[in-house]
Amino acid sequence: MELLESPAAMSEWAAREKATGKTIGFVPTMGALHRGHEALILRATELSDSVVVSIFVNRLQFNVASDYDKYPRPIEQDLEICQRLGVAAVYAPTNDSMYPDDFDTVVSPGELAKPMEGSARPGHFIGMATVVAKLFNATKADVAIFGEKDYQQLAIVRSMVTDLNMGIEIVGYPTVRESDGLALSSRNQRLAPNHRLAAGVIPTALQAAKERFERGERDSRILIEMVNTIICREDSARIDYVEIADVRSLQSVVDIKQECVLAVAVFFGDVRLIDNIVLKP
Ligand code: AMP
């Protein structure tokens, strides 16, 4: 397995790989790899000849400095996981190689980036779209796999690839969960044990709303209220937002007639978790 630490090294490796006729499957991550990431990597293996996994904690997409500083970075463990899964190359660029002093260009997504995570985390999606564009260019990927856990991110990446004619196939992957339903996340390991237990309320609330929706409730205000009430049963939970939005436009929906995403962001202590579930009429 190759370890590549700059955009130039990554591009050279990718060009050599492509010259032999191989297709490249790409899984972008911020490391602290878990079974969710592993599932994406295995999907990439099915869809391409050579898999590249990037591990880069992208400062540009963090709007809270302490969240960036405390983000887990177990690089040795991550490399072992990639090795075990047969990854061809790990792309772990240094900060300086990604953002030299004269770095001056960003990718600014539009309407899709305004609601939910966009309004809760100003600048987050500019940072995300910019780094994803840079990673796509360096890895020369033919196909890239993204988790549906970051629903808005996936929508923005799809839109960016179309709008900027990037010619990369984007594949979504369903959220991998713990036995109590909590979505796997690198941030889960930062939860205090009592908060980890309490966080199980997130999937419980989403599931309860989905069941009520399936029994015929179409008023999103009632479903949102229900999610709020269930999550608030845990004293340690602090809700950032609960939203129901159209799956394509990501605009809020009141009377649900179309496929929608129910998305939440909840704090436990200083750890912010997101999750979502799709509601199909
Ligand atoms: P991250 O390292 O958190 O930036 O995530 C890297 C990729 O893994 C993103 O496409 C995420 O959506 C995806 N991902 C993170 N957690 C999960 C999960 N529990 N199930 C599936 N995909 C995930």
Tab-separated table of N, CA, C and O in Angstrom, residues 76-195:
chain	number	residue	atom	x	y	z
A	76	GLU	N	-1.919	5.547	12.706
A	76	GLU	CA	-1.362	4.191	12.553
A	76	GLU	C	-2.478	3.150	12.423
A	76	GLU	O	-2.428	2.261	11.575
A	77	GLN	N	-3.461	3.305	13.305
A	77	GLN	CA	-4.616	2.390	13.284
A	77	GLN	C	-5.365	2.489	11.941
A	77	GLN	O	-5.770	1.480	11.365
A	78	ASP	N	-5.508	3.700	11.447
A	78	ASP	CA	-6.200	3.899	10.158
A	78	ASP	C	-5.448	3.207	9.024
A	78	ASP	O	-6.056	2.581	8.148
A	79	LEU	N	-4.114	3.323	9.048
A	79	LEU	CA	-3.314	2.702	7.985
A	79	LEU	C	-3.463	1.184	8.033
A	79	LEU	O	-3.561	0.530	6.988
A	80	GLU	N	-3.517	0.633	9.247
A	80	GLU	CA	-3.704	-0.822	9.386
A	80	GLU	C	-5.034	-1.263	8.790
A	80	GLU	O	-5.127	-2.286	8.105
A	81	ILE	N	-6.071	-0.485	9.065
A	81	ILE	CA	-7.399	-0.826	8.529
A	81	ILE	C	-7.368	-0.802	6.995
A	81	ILE	O	-7.851	-1.727	6.335
A	82	CYS	N	-6.747	0.230	6.441
A	82	CYS	CA	-6.685	0.345	4.971
A	82	CYS	C	-5.901	-0.825	4.371
A	82	CYS	O	-6.300	-1.407	3.355
A	83	GLN	N	-4.795	-1.163	5.027
A	83	GLN	CA	-3.978	-2.295	4.580
A	83	GLN	C	-4.819	-3.584	4.571
A	83	GLN	O	-4.836	-4.319	3.584
A	84	ARG	N	-5.511	-3.804	5.677
A	84	ARG	CA	-6.331	-5.018	5.812
A	84	ARG	C	-7.407	-5.089	4.727
A	84	ARG	O	-7.752	-6.173	4.254
A	85	LEU	N	-7.931	-3.928	4.320
A	85	LEU	CA	-9.014	-3.923	3.340
A	85	LEU	C	-8.504	-3.918	1.899
A	85	LEU	O	-9.279	-3.839	0.955
A	86	GLY	N	-7.180	-3.958	1.723
A	86	GLY	CA	-6.628	-4.035	0.369
A	86	GLY	C	-6.631	-2.713	-0.377
A	86	GLY	O	-6.648	-2.682	-1.619
A	87	VAL	N	-6.618	-1.608	0.365
A	87	VAL	CA	-6.556	-0.286	-0.263
A	87	VAL	C	-5.220	-0.141	-1.005
A	87	VAL	O	-4.178	-0.549	-0.487
A	88	ALA	N	-5.266	0.424	-2.217
A	88	ALA	CA	-4.041	0.554	-3.011
A	88	ALA	C	-3.190	1.718	-2.529
A	88	ALA	O	-1.965	1.619	-2.488
A	89	ALA	N	-3.841	2.831	-2.183
A	89	ALA	CA	-3.081	4.007	-1.743
A	89	ALA	C	-3.870	4.800	-0.725
A	89	ALA	O	-5.081	4.979	-0.869
A	90	VAL	N	-3.161	5.251	0.327
A	90	VAL	CA	-3.732	6.192	1.285
A	90	VAL	C	-3.161	7.564	0.969
A	90	VAL	O	-1.947	7.729	0.848
A	91	TYR	N	-4.075	8.505	0.801
A	91	TYR	CA	-3.668	9.882	0.518
A	91	TYR	C	-3.865	10.698	1.788
A	91	TYR	O	-4.999	10.984	2.170
A	92	ALA	N	-2.757	10.987	2.459
A	92	ALA	CA	-2.813	11.752	3.712
A	92	ALA	C	-1.932	12.991	3.559
A	92	ALA	O	-0.802	13.043	4.058
A	93	PRO	N	-2.447	13.993	2.844
A	93	PRO	CA	-1.609	15.163	2.552
A	93	PRO	C	-1.349	15.990	3.803
A	93	PRO	O	-2.176	16.020	4.717
A	94	THR	N	-0.202	16.653	3.836
A	94	THR	CA	0.084	17.573	4.943
A	94	THR	C	-0.753	18.842	4.743
A	94	THR	O	-1.178	19.152	3.631
A	95	ASN	N	-0.968	19.555	5.836
A	95	ASN	CA	-1.689	20.827	5.766
A	95	ASN	C	-1.033	21.801	4.811
A	95	ASN	O	-1.708	22.458	4.017
A	96	ASP	N	0.310	21.887	4.914
A	96	ASP	CA	1.036	22.869	4.100
A	96	ASP	C	0.935	22.554	2.606
A	96	ASP	O	0.888	23.466	1.779
A	97	SER	N	0.913	21.247	2.284
A	97	SER	CA	0.822	20.911	0.863
A	97	SER	C	-0.583	21.188	0.328
A	97	SER	O	-0.763	21.479	-0.857
A	98	MET	N	-1.588	21.132	1.189
A	98	MET	CA	-2.970	21.415	0.754
A	98	MET	C	-3.253	22.910	0.735
A	98	MET	O	-3.916	23.420	-0.156
A	99	TYR	N	-2.775	23.593	1.761
A	99	TYR	CA	-3.074	25.028	1.886
A	99	TYR	C	-1.794	25.830	2.108
A	99	TYR	O	-1.511	26.280	3.214
A	100	PRO	N	-0.994	26.000	1.041
A	100	PRO	CA	0.196	26.841	1.173
A	100	PRO	C	-0.221	28.289	1.462
A	100	PRO	O	-1.398	28.642	1.299
A	101	ASP	N	0.730	29.086	1.877
A	101	ASP	CA	0.431	30.457	2.305
A	101	ASP	C	-0.331	31.270	1.263
A	101	ASP	O	-1.157	32.109	1.606
A	102	ASP	N	-0.043	31.017	-0.015
A	102	ASP	CA	-0.698	31.829	-1.044
A	102	ASP	C	-1.978	31.181	-1.586
A	102	ASP	O	-2.490	31.591	-2.620
A	103	PHE	N	-2.514	30.196	-0.874
A	103	PHE	CA	-3.768	29.557	-1.298
A	103	PHE	C	-4.875	30.607	-1.362
A	103	PHE	O	-5.072	31.359	-0.405
A	104	ASP	N	-5.651	30.634	-2.480
A	104	ASP	CA	-6.529	31.797	-2.682
A	104	ASP	C	-7.855	31.473	-3.385
A	104	ASP	O	-8.562	32.382	-3.802
A	105	THR	N	-8.175	30.190	-3.563
A	105	THR	CA	-9.368	29.852	-4.351
A	105	THR	C	-10.268	28.900	-3.571
A	105	THR	O	-9.775	27.929	-2.996
A	106	VAL	N	-11.574	29.170	-3.561
A	106	VAL	CA	-12.496	28.229	-2.923
A	106	VAL	C	-13.644	27.894	-3.862
A	106	VAL	O	-13.898	28.606	-4.834
A	107	VAL	N	-14.339	26.806	-3.555
A	107	VAL	CA	-15.556	26.427	-4.273
A	107	VAL	C	-16.730	26.777	-3.355
A	107	VAL	O	-16.767	26.343	-2.202
A	108	SER	N	-17.642	27.572	-3.874
A	108	SER	CA	-18.756	28.040	-3.051
A	108	SER	C	-20.082	27.471	-3.550
A	108	SER	O	-20.640	27.942	-4.540
A	109	PRO	N	-20.608	26.433	-2.873
A	109	PRO	CA	-21.878	25.867	-3.311
A	109	PRO	C	-23.025	26.853	-3.046
A	109	PRO	O	-22.887	27.763	-2.230
A	110	GLY	N	-24.149	26.647	-3.753
A	110	GLY	CA	-25.244	27.625	-3.685
A	110	GLY	C	-26.361	27.270	-2.725
A	110	GLY	O	-26.120	27.044	-1.537
A	111	GLU	N	-27.579	27.194	-3.268
A	111	GLU	CA	-28.779	27.060	-2.427
A	111	GLU	C	-28.755	25.821	-1.540
A	111	GLU	O	-29.234	25.854	-0.408
A	112	LEU	N	-28.209	24.707	-2.070
A	112	LEU	CA	-28.219	23.462	-1.290
A	112	LEU	C	-27.437	23.608	0.009
A	112	LEU	O	-27.648	22.869	0.969
A	113	ALA	N	-26.507	24.572	0.026
A	113	ALA	CA	-25.617	24.715	1.186
A	113	ALA	C	-26.176	25.691	2.225
A	113	ALA	O	-25.524	25.941	3.231
A	114	LYS	N	-27.383	26.223	1.956
A	114	LYS	CA	-27.889	27.252	2.883
A	114	LYS	C	-28.602	26.706	4.123
A	114	LYS	O	-28.337	27.190	5.222
A	115	PRO	N	-29.522	25.720	3.979
A	115	PRO	CA	-30.249	25.271	5.179
A	115	PRO	C	-29.409	24.352	6.072
A	115	PRO	O	-28.230	24.098	5.794
A	116	MET	N	-30.005	23.870	7.116
A	116	MET	CA	-29.475	22.828	8.017
A	116	MET	C	-28.002	23.031	8.387
A	116	MET	O	-27.663	23.991	9.044
A	117	GLU	N	-27.113	22.124	7.957
A	117	GLU	CA	-25.699	22.242	8.341
A	117	GLU	C	-25.097	23.570	7.857
A	117	GLU	O	-24.195	24.109	8.488
A	118	GLY	N	-25.618	24.077	6.736
A	118	GLY	CA	-25.102	25.325	6.186
A	118	GLY	C	-25.362	26.505	7.099
A	118	GLY	O	-24.489	27.353	7.300
A	119	SER	N	-26.580	26.566	7.678
A	119	SER	CA	-26.860	27.699	8.566
A	119	SER	C	-26.302	27.447	9.960
A	119	SER	O	-25.906	28.384	10.653
A	120	ALA	N	-26.214	26.171	10.373
A	120	ALA	CA	-25.679	25.872	11.710
A	120	ALA	C	-24.154	25.993	11.756
A	120	ALA	O	-23.589	26.270	12.807
A	121	ARG	N	-23.506	25.777	10.617
A	121	ARG	CA	-22.034	25.793	10.583
A	121	ARG	C	-21.554	26.695	9.442
A	121	ARG	O	-21.130	26.205	8.381
A	122	PRO	N	-21.570	28.022	9.657
A	122	PRO	CA	-21.202	28.957	8.577
A	122	PRO	C	-19.829	28.625	7.993
A	122	PRO	O	-18.876	28.390	8.727
A	123	GLY	N	-19.762	28.571	6.673
A	123	GLY	CA	-18.491	28.314	5.992
A	123	GLY	C	-18.163	26.843	5.825
A	123	GLY	O	-17.271	26.490	5.048
A	124	HIS	N	-18.907	25.991	6.528
A	124	HIS	CA	-18.576	24.557	6.498
A	124	HIS	C	-18.572	23.993	5.079
A	124	HIS	O	-17.630	23.295	4.678
A	125	PHE	N	-19.607	24.320	4.300
A	125	PHE	CA	-19.717	23.690	2.981
A	125	PHE	C	-18.753	24.289	1.951
A	125	PHE	O	-18.397	23.615	0.989
A	126	ILE	N	-18.336	25.539	2.152
A	126	ILE	CA	-17.291	26.080	1.273
A	126	ILE	C	-16.006	25.282	1.514
A	126	ILE	O	-15.338	24.845	0.572
A	127	GLY	N	-15.705	25.032	2.781
A	127	GLY	CA	-14.514	24.245	3.114
A	127	GLY	C	-14.611	22.830	2.591
A	127	GLY	O	-13.637	22.284	2.042
A	128	MET	N	-15.799	22.239	2.734
A	128	MET	CA	-15.993	20.855	2.284
A	128	MET	C	-15.871	20.763	0.766
A	128	MET	O	-15.124	19.932	0.229
A	129	ALA	N	-16.594	21.629	0.053
A	129	ALA	CA	-16.597	21.558	-1.418
A	129	ALA	C	-15.186	21.835	-1.960
A	129	ALA	O	-14.742	21.195	-2.919
A	130	THR	N	-14.496	22.765	-1.347
A	130	THR	CA	-13.139	23.099	-1.805
A	130	THR	C	-12.206	21.901	-1.644
A	130	THR	O	-11.482	21.525	-2.573
A	131	VAL	N	-12.246	21.274	-0.468
A	131	VAL	CA	-11.331	20.151	-0.267
A	131	VAL	C	-11.722	18.968	-1.143
A	131	VAL	O	-10.848	18.278	-1.691
A	132	VAL	N	-13.012	18.721	-1.317
A	132	VAL	CA	-13.430	17.587	-2.149
A	132	VAL	C	-12.988	17.815	-3.597
A	132	VAL	O	-12.477	16.902	-4.251
A	133	ALA	N	-13.122	19.045	-4.080
A	133	ALA	CA	-12.655	19.345	-5.446
A	133	ALA	C	-11.150	19.095	-5.558
A	133	ALA	O	-10.665	18.493	-6.522
A	134	LYS	N	-10.393	19.559	-4.548
A	134	LYS	CA	-8.939	19.345	-4.559
A	134	LYS	C	-8.602	17.848	-4.516
A	134	LYS	O	-7.716	17.375	-5.225
A	135	LEU	N	-9.331	17.104	-3.692
A	135	LEU	CA	-9.070	15.664	-3.569
A	135	LEU	C	-9.416	14.946	-4.873
A	135	LEU	O	-8.690	14.046	-5.313
A	136	PHE	N	-10.528	15.342	-5.501
A	136	PHE	CA	-10.917	14.721	-6.783
A	136	PHE	C	-9.832	14.968	-7.826
A	136	PHE	O	-9.455	14.070	-8.580
A	137	ASN	N	-9.339	16.190	-7.878
A	137	ASN	CA	-8.321	16.528	-8.888
A	137	ASN	C	-7.040	15.734	-8.675
A	137	ASN	O	-6.440	15.235	-9.627
A	138	ALA	N	-6.625	15.604	-7.434
A	138	ALA	CA	-5.358	14.919	-7.162
A	138	ALA	C	-5.478	13.411	-7.355
A	138	ALA	O	-4.532	12.770	-7.831
A	139	THR	N	-6.624	12.840	-6.986
A	139	THR	CA	-6.758	11.373	-7.043
A	139	THR	C	-7.180	10.884	-8.425
A	139	THR	O	-7.140	9.694	-8.695
A	140	LYS	N	-7.643	11.806	-9.285
A	140	LYS	CA	-8.131	11.456	-10.629
A	140	LYS	C	-9.155	10.313	-10.559
A	140	LYS	O	-9.158	9.390	-11.390
A	141	ALA	N	-10.012	10.374	-9.550
A	141	ALA	CA	-10.953	9.278	-9.315
A	141	ALA	C	-11.980	9.147	-10.435
A	141	ALA	O	-12.395	10.145	-11.029
A	142	ASP	N	-12.354	7.904	-10.724
A	142	ASP	CA	-13.453	7.651	-11.659
A	142	ASP	C	-14.777	7.595	-10.908
A	142	ASP	O	-15.813	7.958	-11.437
A	143	VAL	N	-14.720	7.077	-9.679
A	143	VAL	CA	-15.936	6.955	-8.870
A	143	VAL	C	-15.562	7.283	-7.424
A	143	VAL	O	-14.454	6.963	-6.973
A	144	ALA	N	-16.464	7.965	-6.722
A	144	ALA	CA	-16.217	8.292	-5.314
A	144	ALA	C	-17.443	7.912	-4.495
A	144	ALA	O	-18.581	8.076	-4.949
A	145	ILE	N	-17.186	7.377	-3.288
A	145	ILE	CA	-18.278	6.884	-2.433
A	145	ILE	C	-18.442	7.825	-1.251
A	145	ILE	O	-17.460	8.159	-0.578
A	146	PHE	N	-19.685	8.219	-0.985
A	146	PHE	CA	-19.999	9.102	0.145
A	146	PHE	C	-21.122	8.498	0.972
A	146	PHE	O	-22.032	7.868	0.431
A	147	GLY	N	-21.081	8.707	2.293
A	147	GLY	CA	-22.108	8.182	3.176
A	147	GLY	C	-23.361	9.049	3.177
A	147	GLY	O	-23.283	10.278	3.121
A	148	GLU	N	-24.524	8.389	3.251
A	148	GLU	CA	-25.794	9.123	3.327
A	148	GLU	C	-25.997	9.739	4.711
A	148	GLU	O	-26.917	10.514	4.904
A	149	LYS	N	-25.134	9.373	5.669
A	149	LYS	CA	-25.228	10.014	6.983
A	149	LYS	C	-25.060	11.535	6.844
A	149	LYS	O	-25.727	12.308	7.507
A	150	ASP	N	-24.143	11.923	5.953
A	150	ASP	CA	-23.944	13.348	5.674
A	150	ASP	C	-24.769	13.678	4.431
A	150	ASP	O	-24.233	13.876	3.343
A	151	TYR	N	-26.074	13.723	4.628
A	151	TYR	CA	-27.015	13.767	3.508
A	151	TYR	C	-26.826	15.017	2.651
A	151	TYR	O	-26.783	14.959	1.421
A	152	GLN	N	-26.708	16.155	3.342
A	152	GLN	CA	-26.572	17.435	2.638
A	152	GLN	C	-25.235	17.489	1.900
A	152	GLN	O	-25.149	17.989	0.776
A	153	GLN	N	-24.195	16.973	2.521
A	153	GLN	CA	-22.871	16.914	1.885
A	153	GLN	C	-22.942	16.139	0.572
A	153	GLN	O	-22.436	16.578	-0.459
A	154	LEU	N	-23.598	14.984	0.616
A	154	LEU	CA	-23.730	14.148	-0.578
A	154	LEU	C	-24.475	14.917	-1.675
A	154	LEU	O	-24.058	14.907	-2.847
A	155	ALA	N	-25.552	15.607	-1.300
A	155	ALA	CA	-26.330	16.376	-2.293
A	155	ALA	C	-25.472	17.481	-2.909
A	155	ALA	O	-25.510	17.711	-4.124
A	156	ILE	N	-24.695	18.162	-2.089
A	156	ILE	CA	-23.856	19.264	-2.574
A	156	ILE	C	-22.742	18.739	-3.484
A	156	ILE	O	-22.435	19.334	-4.520
A	157	VAL	N	-22.153	17.598	-3.109
A	157	VAL	CA	-21.091	17.012	-3.943
A	157	VAL	C	-21.647	16.599	-5.305
A	157	VAL	O	-21.037	16.878	-6.353
A	158	ARG	N	-22.822	15.974	-5.304
A	158	ARG	CA	-23.440	15.591	-6.590
A	158	ARG	C	-23.650	16.820	-7.472
A	158	ARG	O	-23.364	16.791	-8.678
A	159	SER	N	-24.152	17.876	-6.860
A	159	SER	CA	-24.442	19.104	-7.601
A	159	SER	C	-23.141	19.742	-8.123
A	159	SER	O	-23.064	20.186	-9.274
A	160	MET	N	-22.120	19.753	-7.284
A	160	MET	CA	-20.831	20.327	-7.694
A	160	MET	C	-20.247	19.575	-8.890
A	160	MET	O	-19.759	20.182	-9.852
A	161	VAL	N	-20.328	18.235	-8.823
A	161	VAL	CA	-19.749	17.411	-9.890
A	161	VAL	C	-20.465	17.671	-11.218
A	161	VAL	O	-19.842	17.765	-12.277
A	162	THR	N	-21.789	17.846	-11.152
A	162	THR	CA	-22.558	18.165	-12.357
A	162	THR	C	-22.233	19.580	-12.832
A	162	THR	O	-21.885	19.797	-13.998
A	163	ASP	N	-22.324	20.543	-11.913
A	163	ASP	CA	-22.160	21.950	-12.295
A	163	ASP	C	-20.763	22.232	-12.852
A	163	ASP	O	-20.614	23.039	-13.769
A	164	LEU	N	-19.758	21.615	-12.290
A	164	LEU	CA	-18.376	21.901	-12.707
A	164	LEU	C	-17.826	20.840	-13.668
A	164	LEU	O	-16.622	20.801	-13.921
A	165	ASN	N	-18.737	19.987	-14.185
A	165	ASN	CA	-18.358	18.975	-15.195
A	165	ASN	C	-17.142	18.173	-14.761
A	165	ASN	O	-16.178	18.013	-15.516
A	166	MET	N	-17.199	17.656	-13.538
A	166	MET	CA	-16.030	16.950	-13.022
A	166	MET	C	-15.910	15.529	-13.550
A	166	MET	O	-14.837	14.922	-13.456
A	167	GLY	N	-17.022	15.000	-14.070
A	167	GLY	CA	-16.960	13.686	-14.701
A	167	GLY	C	-16.590	12.554	-13.762
A	167	GLY	O	-15.883	11.625	-14.143
A	168	ILE	N	-17.030	12.667	-12.504
A	168	ILE	CA	-16.793	11.587	-11.536
A	168	ILE	C	-18.141	11.013	-11.138
A	168	ILE	O	-19.084	11.770	-10.888
A	169	GLU	N	-18.223	9.694	-11.083
A	169	GLU	CA	-19.470	9.084	-10.635
A	169	GLU	C	-19.531	9.155	-9.105
A	169	GLU	O	-18.584	8.757	-8.426
A	170	ILE	N	-20.644	9.658	-8.578
A	170	ILE	CA	-20.801	9.762	-7.133
A	170	ILE	C	-21.793	8.696	-6.671
A	170	ILE	O	-22.912	8.600	-7.187
A	171	VAL	N	-21.373	7.887	-5.718
A	171	VAL	CA	-22.210	6.794	-5.216
A	171	VAL	C	-22.491	7.017	-3.727
A	171	VAL	O	-21.564	7.252	-2.946
A	172	GLY	N	-23.758	6.975	-3.357
A	172	GLY	CA	-24.146	7.123	-1.952
A	172	GLY	C	-24.196	5.769	-1.262
A	172	GLY	O	-24.435	4.749	-1.912
A	173	TYR	N	-23.933	5.756	0.052
A	173	TYR	CA	-23.952	4.491	0.796
A	173	TYR	C	-24.775	4.679	2.077
A	173	TYR	O	-24.580	5.661	2.796
A	174	PRO	N	-25.679	3.701	2.383
A	174	PRO	CA	-26.539	3.844	3.563
A	174	PRO	C	-25.748	3.927	4.873
A	174	PRO	O	-24.653	3.378	4.987
A	175	THR	N	-26.321	4.595	5.851
A	175	THR	CA	-25.658	4.811	7.138
A	175	THR	C	-25.472	3.502	7.899
A	175	THR	O	-26.419	2.733	8.071
A	176	VAL	N	-24.245	3.262	8.340
A	176	VAL	CA	-23.930	2.083	9.153
A	176	VAL	C	-24.118	2.479	10.625
A	176	VAL	O	-23.676	3.549	11.045
A	177	ARG	N	-24.785	1.611	11.393
A	177	ARG	CA	-25.191	1.973	12.758
A	177	ARG	C	-24.690	0.996	13.816
A	177	ARG	O	-24.409	-0.160	13.514
A	178	GLU	N	-24.618	1.481	15.059
A	178	GLU	CA	-24.335	0.627	16.220
A	178	GLU	C	-25.587	-0.197	16.543
A	178	GLU	O	-26.652	0.038	15.983
A	179	SER	N	-25.455	-1.131	17.519
A	179	SER	CA	-26.593	-2.009	17.794
A	179	SER	C	-27.795	-1.234	18.359
A	179	SER	O	-28.939	-1.637	18.169
A	180	ASP	N	-27.559	-0.099	19.014
A	180	ASP	CA	-28.706	0.701	19.491
A	180	ASP	C	-29.187	1.692	18.437
A	180	ASP	O	-30.047	2.531	18.723
A	181	GLY	N	-28.638	1.600	17.241
A	181	GLY	CA	-29.104	2.457	16.152
A	181	GLY	C	-28.283	3.713	15.946
A	181	GLY	O	-28.419	4.383	14.918
A	182	LEU	N	-27.415	4.063	16.889
A	182	LEU	CA	-26.612	5.287	16.733
A	182	LEU	C	-25.725	5.179	15.493
A	182	LEU	O	-25.035	4.176	15.306
A	183	ALA	N	-25.772	6.199	14.646
A	183	ALA	CA	-24.927	6.206	13.449
A	183	ALA	C	-23.465	6.231	13.861
A	183	ALA	O	-23.077	7.018	14.726
A	184	LEU	N	-22.653	5.371	13.256
A	184	LEU	CA	-21.217	5.404	13.539
A	184	LEU	C	-20.652	6.745	13.109
A	184	LEU	O	-21.035	7.284	12.068
A	185	SER	N	-19.781	7.279	13.933
A	185	SER	CA	-19.150	8.555	13.630
A	185	SER	C	-17.827	8.609	14.369
A	185	SER	O	-17.712	8.104	15.492
A	186	SER	N	-16.829	9.236	13.755
A	186	SER	CA	-15.536	9.392	14.425
A	186	SER	C	-15.694	10.199	15.709
A	186	SER	O	-14.918	10.043	16.646
A	187	ARG	N	-16.712	11.053	15.738
A	187	ARG	CA	-16.918	11.879	16.937
A	187	ARG	C	-17.515	11.078	18.098
A	187	ARG	O	-17.447	11.540	19.243
A	188	ASN	N	-18.093	9.886	17.825
A	188	ASN	CA	-18.711	9.107	18.920
A	188	ASN	C	-17.687	8.776	20.005
A	188	ASN	O	-18.021	8.720	21.177
A	189	GLN	N	-16.430	8.557	19.580
A	189	GLN	CA	-15.410	8.170	20.578
A	189	GLN	C	-15.084	9.308	21.534
A	189	GLN	O	-14.472	9.094	22.564
A	190	ARG	N	-15.516	10.527	21.201
A	190	ARG	CA	-15.303	11.654	22.112
A	190	ARG	C	-16.457	11.808	23.108
A	190	ARG	O	-16.405	12.665	23.990
A	191	LEU	N	-17.511	10.985	22.972
A	191	LEU	CA	-18.655	11.088	23.889
A	191	LEU	C	-18.303	10.496	25.253
A	191	LEU	O	-17.727	9.402	25.332
A	192	ALA	N	-18.664	11.185	26.328
A	192	ALA	CA	-18.557	10.605	27.677
A	192	ALA	C	-19.486	9.390	27.724
A	192	ALA	O	-20.483	9.354	26.997
A	193	PRO	N	-19.169	8.366	28.553
A	193	PRO	CA	-19.985	7.142	28.564
A	193	PRO	C	-21.485	7.402	28.768
A	193	PRO	O	-22.321	6.796	28.081
A	194	ASN	N	-21.843	8.325	29.659
A	194	ASN	CA	-23.279	8.602	29.862
A	194	ASN	C	-23.890	9.284	28.636
A	194	ASN	O	-25.055	9.044	28.285
A	195	HIS	N	-23.095	10.091	27.942
A	195	HIS	CA	-23.593	10.745	26.725
A	195	HIS	C	-23.732	9.737	25.581
A	195	HIS	O	-24.662	9.829	24.781
